[in-house]
mmCIF file of C-alpha atoms in Angstrom:
data_model
loop_
_atom_site.group_PDB
_atom_site.id
_atom_site.type_symbol
_atom_site.label_atom_id
_atom_site.label_comp_id
_atom_site.label_asym_id
_atom_site.label_seq_id
_atom_site.Cartn_x
_atom_site.Cartn_y
_atom_site.Cartn_z
ATOM 1 C CA UNK A 13 290.011 -60.663 53.185
ATOM 2 C CA UNK A 14 290.320 -63.479 55.941
ATOM 3 C CA UNK A 15 287.844 -63.098 58.587
ATOM 4 C CA UNK A 16 289.161 -64.379 61.918
ATOM 5 C CA UNK A 17 286.243 -64.603 64.044
ATOM 6 C CA UNK A 18 283.215 -62.572 64.725
ATOM 7 C CA UNK A 19 282.173 -60.966 68.766
ATOM 8 C CA UNK A 20 279.955 -59.833 70.882
ATOM 9 C CA UNK A 21 279.950 -58.063 74.129
ATOM 10 C CA UNK A 22 276.947 -59.771 75.136
ATOM 11 C CA UNK A 23 278.094 -63.542 76.955
ATOM 12 C CA UNK A 24 274.712 -64.721 75.579
ATOM 13 C CA UNK A 25 276.960 -64.295 72.521
ATOM 14 C CA UNK A 26 278.899 -67.641 71.553
ATOM 15 C CA UNK A 27 282.032 -66.151 69.289
ATOM 16 C CA UNK A 28 282.447 -67.534 66.289
ATOM 17 C CA UNK A 29 285.924 -68.243 65.478
ATOM 18 C CA UNK A 30 286.484 -68.788 61.244
ATOM 19 C CA UNK A 31 288.766 -71.082 59.792
ATOM 20 C CA UNK A 32 292.199 -70.520 59.425
ATOM 21 C CA UNK A 33 292.960 -72.427 57.019
ATOM 22 C CA UNK A 34 290.160 -72.379 54.845
ATOM 23 C CA UNK A 35 285.905 -73.132 54.642
ATOM 24 C CA UNK A 36 283.824 -73.068 57.701
ATOM 25 C CA UNK A 37 280.775 -74.696 57.535
ATOM 26 C CA UNK A 38 278.117 -73.395 59.940
ATOM 27 C CA UNK A 39 275.002 -75.670 59.169
ATOM 28 C CA UNK A 40 271.902 -77.026 61.260
ATOM 29 C CA UNK A 41 268.945 -79.467 61.065
ATOM 30 C CA UNK A 42 265.768 -79.398 60.304
ATOM 31 C CA UNK A 43 263.501 -79.892 63.288
ATOM 32 C CA UNK A 44 260.705 -80.040 60.972
ATOM 33 C CA UNK A 45 259.190 -82.054 57.370
ATOM 34 C CA UNK A 46 258.090 -79.298 56.356
ATOM 35 C CA UNK A 47 260.408 -78.223 53.213
ATOM 36 C CA UNK A 48 258.756 -74.530 53.115
ATOM 37 C CA UNK A 49 260.225 -73.794 56.016
ATOM 38 C CA UNK A 50 263.770 -73.541 56.345
ATOM 39 C CA UNK A 51 263.847 -71.890 59.913
ATOM 40 C CA UNK A 52 265.721 -74.000 62.510
ATOM 41 C CA UNK A 53 266.742 -71.055 64.906
ATOM 42 C CA UNK A 54 270.830 -71.929 64.373
ATOM 43 C CA UNK A 55 271.614 -68.315 63.504
ATOM 44 C CA UNK A 56 273.132 -68.864 60.330
ATOM 45 C CA UNK A 57 271.402 -66.504 58.297
ATOM 46 C CA UNK A 58 271.930 -63.659 61.409
ATOM 47 C CA UNK A 59 275.354 -64.789 61.360
ATOM 48 C CA UNK A 60 275.663 -63.495 57.767
ATOM 49 C CA UNK A 61 273.736 -60.405 58.220
ATOM 50 C CA UNK A 62 276.052 -59.250 62.261
ATOM 51 C CA UNK A 63 278.868 -59.621 59.561
ATOM 52 C CA UNK A 64 278.106 -57.889 56.542
ATOM 53 C CA UNK A 65 276.411 -55.375 59.627
ATOM 54 C CA UNK A 66 280.379 -55.171 60.458
ATOM 55 C CA UNK A 67 281.985 -54.737 57.306
ATOM 56 C CA UNK A 68 279.273 -51.308 56.859
ATOM 57 C CA UNK A 69 276.046 -52.382 55.673
ATOM 58 C CA UNK A 70 273.238 -49.995 55.114
ATOM 59 C CA UNK A 71 271.007 -49.325 58.725
ATOM 60 C CA UNK A 72 269.521 -52.684 60.401
ATOM 61 C CA UNK A 73 265.928 -51.776 62.189
ATOM 62 C CA UNK A 74 265.896 -54.761 62.994
ATOM 63 C CA UNK A 75 269.065 -54.496 65.068
ATOM 64 C CA UNK A 76 268.730 -51.439 66.427
ATOM 65 C CA UNK A 77 264.732 -52.172 68.031
ATOM 66 C CA UNK A 78 265.283 -55.670 68.475
ATOM 67 C CA UNK A 79 269.875 -55.656 70.444
ATOM 68 C CA UNK A 80 270.228 -52.291 72.093
ATOM 69 C CA UNK A 81 273.693 -52.142 73.916
ATOM 70 C CA UNK A 82 274.900 -54.846 72.152
ATOM 71 C CA UNK A 83 277.615 -53.980 69.765
ATOM 72 C CA UNK A 84 279.635 -56.273 66.894
ATOM 73 C CA UNK A 85 283.328 -56.918 66.417
ATOM 74 C CA UNK A 86 285.012 -58.579 63.286
ATOM 75 C CA UNK A 87 288.218 -59.053 63.347
ATOM 76 C CA UNK A 88 289.588 -60.254 59.104
ATOM 77 C CA UNK A 89 292.801 -60.143 58.120
ATOM 78 C CA UNK A 90 294.065 -58.019 54.556
ATOM 79 C CA UNK A 91 297.025 -59.127 53.057
ATOM 80 C CA UNK A 92 298.882 -59.811 56.197
ATOM 81 C CA UNK A 93 297.377 -57.363 58.581
ATOM 82 C CA UNK A 94 294.945 -58.202 61.394
ATOM 83 C CA UNK A 95 291.652 -55.706 61.405
ATOM 84 C CA UNK A 96 289.147 -54.736 64.033
ATOM 85 C CA UNK A 97 285.582 -54.055 62.599
ATOM 86 C CA UNK A 98 283.317 -52.911 65.420
ATOM 87 C CA UNK A 99 279.830 -51.546 65.500
ATOM 88 C CA UNK A 100 276.954 -50.940 67.763
ATOM 89 C CA UNK A 101 273.234 -52.038 66.907
ATOM 90 C CA UNK A 102 271.614 -48.823 68.938
ATOM 91 C CA UNK A 103 274.992 -46.526 67.138
ATOM 92 C CA UNK A 104 274.209 -47.655 63.563
ATOM 93 C CA UNK A 105 276.237 -44.343 62.056
ATOM 94 C CA UNK A 106 279.545 -44.693 63.651
ATOM 95 C CA UNK A 107 281.440 -47.873 62.567
ATOM 96 C CA UNK A 108 285.374 -48.141 64.605
ATOM 97 C CA UNK A 109 287.565 -49.522 62.479
ATOM 98 C CA UNK A 110 291.170 -50.281 64.348
ATOM 99 C CA UNK A 111 289.688 -48.009 66.844
ATOM 100 C CA UNK A 112 289.359 -45.015 64.501
ATOM 101 C CA UNK A 113 286.152 -44.008 63.771
ATOM 102 C CA UNK A 114 284.451 -43.627 60.481
ATOM 103 C CA UNK A 115 280.944 -43.303 59.031
ATOM 104 C CA UNK A 116 278.865 -45.310 57.439
ATOM 105 C CA UNK A 117 279.991 -43.783 53.842
ATOM 106 C CA UNK A 118 283.743 -43.322 54.556
ATOM 107 C CA UNK A 119 284.239 -46.049 56.111
ATOM 108 C CA UNK A 120 283.343 -47.926 52.945
ATOM 109 C CA UNK A 121 286.066 -45.704 51.094
ATOM 110 C CA UNK A 122 288.135 -46.832 53.492
ATOM 111 C CA UNK A 123 287.533 -50.252 52.881
ATOM 112 C CA UNK A 124 287.623 -49.984 49.485
ATOM 113 C CA UNK A 125 290.896 -48.388 49.645
ATOM 114 C CA UNK A 126 291.867 -51.833 51.080
ATOM 115 C CA UNK A 127 290.403 -54.213 48.967
ATOM 116 C CA UNK A 128 289.411 -53.145 45.810
ATOM 117 C CA UNK A 129 290.772 -51.924 43.274
ATOM 118 C CA UNK A 130 287.935 -50.031 41.299
ATOM 119 C CA UNK A 131 289.136 -48.685 38.181
ATOM 120 C CA UNK A 132 288.242 -44.398 38.064
ATOM 121 C CA UNK A 133 284.700 -42.803 36.677
ATOM 122 C CA UNK A 134 283.110 -46.911 37.389
ATOM 123 C CA UNK A 135 279.794 -46.187 38.492
ATOM 124 C CA UNK A 136 277.807 -49.059 39.610
ATOM 125 C CA UNK A 137 281.261 -50.734 41.080
ATOM 126 C CA UNK A 138 281.638 -50.046 44.602
ATOM 127 C CA UNK A 139 283.217 -52.105 48.103
ATOM 128 C CA UNK A 140 279.644 -53.581 48.786
ATOM 129 C CA UNK A 141 278.822 -54.179 45.334
ATOM 130 C CA UNK A 142 281.972 -56.621 44.911
ATOM 131 C CA UNK A 143 281.941 -57.458 48.459
ATOM 132 C CA UNK A 144 277.483 -59.159 48.579
ATOM 133 C CA UNK A 145 279.122 -61.163 45.485
ATOM 134 C CA UNK A 146 280.637 -63.318 48.469
ATOM 135 C CA UNK A 147 277.363 -63.329 50.652
ATOM 136 C CA UNK A 148 274.336 -63.366 50.299
ATOM 137 C CA UNK A 149 271.880 -62.715 52.713
ATOM 138 C CA UNK A 150 267.821 -62.853 52.123
ATOM 139 C CA UNK A 151 266.076 -65.696 50.040
ATOM 140 C CA UNK A 152 265.746 -62.985 47.138
ATOM 141 C CA UNK A 153 270.129 -63.423 46.432
ATOM 142 C CA UNK A 154 269.730 -67.000 46.107
ATOM 143 C CA UNK A 155 266.940 -66.750 42.680
ATOM 144 C CA UNK A 156 270.799 -65.475 40.581
ATOM 145 C CA UNK A 157 273.728 -66.822 40.183
ATOM 146 C CA UNK A 158 274.403 -63.838 38.385
ATOM 147 C CA UNK A 159 272.374 -61.175 40.562
ATOM 148 C CA UNK A 160 271.897 -60.149 43.981
ATOM 149 C CA UNK A 161 268.296 -58.974 45.040
ATOM 150 C CA UNK A 162 267.054 -55.813 43.543
ATOM 151 C CA UNK A 163 270.242 -55.210 42.041
ATOM 152 C CA UNK A 164 269.451 -53.958 38.093
ATOM 153 C CA UNK A 165 270.660 -55.908 35.295
ATOM 154 C CA UNK A 166 273.762 -53.514 33.725
ATOM 155 C CA UNK A 167 275.075 -53.116 37.367
ATOM 156 C CA UNK A 168 275.072 -57.094 37.704
ATOM 157 C CA UNK A 169 277.121 -56.871 34.192
ATOM 158 C CA UNK A 170 279.957 -54.443 36.016
ATOM 159 C CA UNK A 171 280.590 -56.464 38.331
ATOM 160 C CA UNK A 172 280.716 -59.710 37.755
ATOM 161 C CA UNK A 173 282.841 -58.279 34.474
ATOM 162 C CA UNK A 174 285.231 -56.570 36.988
ATOM 163 C CA UNK A 175 285.240 -59.611 39.335
ATOM 164 C CA UNK A 176 286.130 -61.461 36.179
ATOM 165 C CA UNK A 177 289.311 -59.053 34.912
ATOM 166 C CA UNK A 178 287.429 -58.037 31.790
ATOM 167 C CA UNK A 179 287.716 -54.443 29.741
ATOM 168 C CA UNK A 180 285.312 -52.756 31.555
ATOM 169 C CA UNK A 181 284.787 -50.020 29.139
ATOM 170 C CA UNK A 182 283.716 -52.250 26.886
ATOM 171 C CA UNK A 183 280.454 -52.645 28.878
ATOM 172 C CA UNK A 184 280.276 -49.171 29.508
ATOM 173 C CA UNK A 185 281.115 -48.316 25.517
ATOM 174 C CA UNK A 186 278.075 -51.073 25.201
ATOM 175 C CA UNK A 187 275.382 -49.175 27.000
ATOM 176 C CA UNK A 188 276.322 -46.406 25.800
ATOM 177 C CA UNK A 189 275.561 -47.459 22.259
ATOM 178 C CA UNK A 190 273.021 -48.924 22.637
ATOM 179 C CA UNK A 191 271.153 -46.036 24.829
ATOM 180 C CA UNK A 192 272.458 -43.412 21.357
ATOM 181 C CA UNK A 193 270.566 -46.140 18.970
ATOM 182 C CA UNK A 194 267.394 -45.943 20.837
ATOM 183 C CA UNK A 195 267.562 -42.116 21.234
ATOM 184 C CA UNK A 196 267.312 -42.306 17.033
ATOM 185 C CA UNK A 197 264.208 -44.553 17.023
#
């Protein structure tokens, strides 16, 4: 997936154009000498949240409360085909992919088909869990390189093994064997 742009329906939002040839850096200069205060108000974290929102995140209460009437459009490419995902802050149960309406679960299932070849019967593995490896929101997401915030260790193991193209059957077998051994004791 290649991000192209992020737009909103309000003129106060500056459209973000992502670098088509590689890495896009969004930086902000700290205005304080307090090392515990990382807030600078540039919008880096908010930008990440909006991208996540457009890609089927759970409902974000703060968007509904503070951004009524706002709609965000993320344009991206998958295998050279351009897509747009549009989602409104006050109608979060609907996500539009190329103008086709989806609910959150259906949108994520559609994105999973387009982006991630998840094997059948692979618990703990979804489009959203794989996607979360590529963006981190919230302080808890920066604590570990292997797990995201609030993620269980087994889910982390399955998702990281999937991205490394390891055989997931071994991981599930190990878990079942361990569970069987615990019941014997």
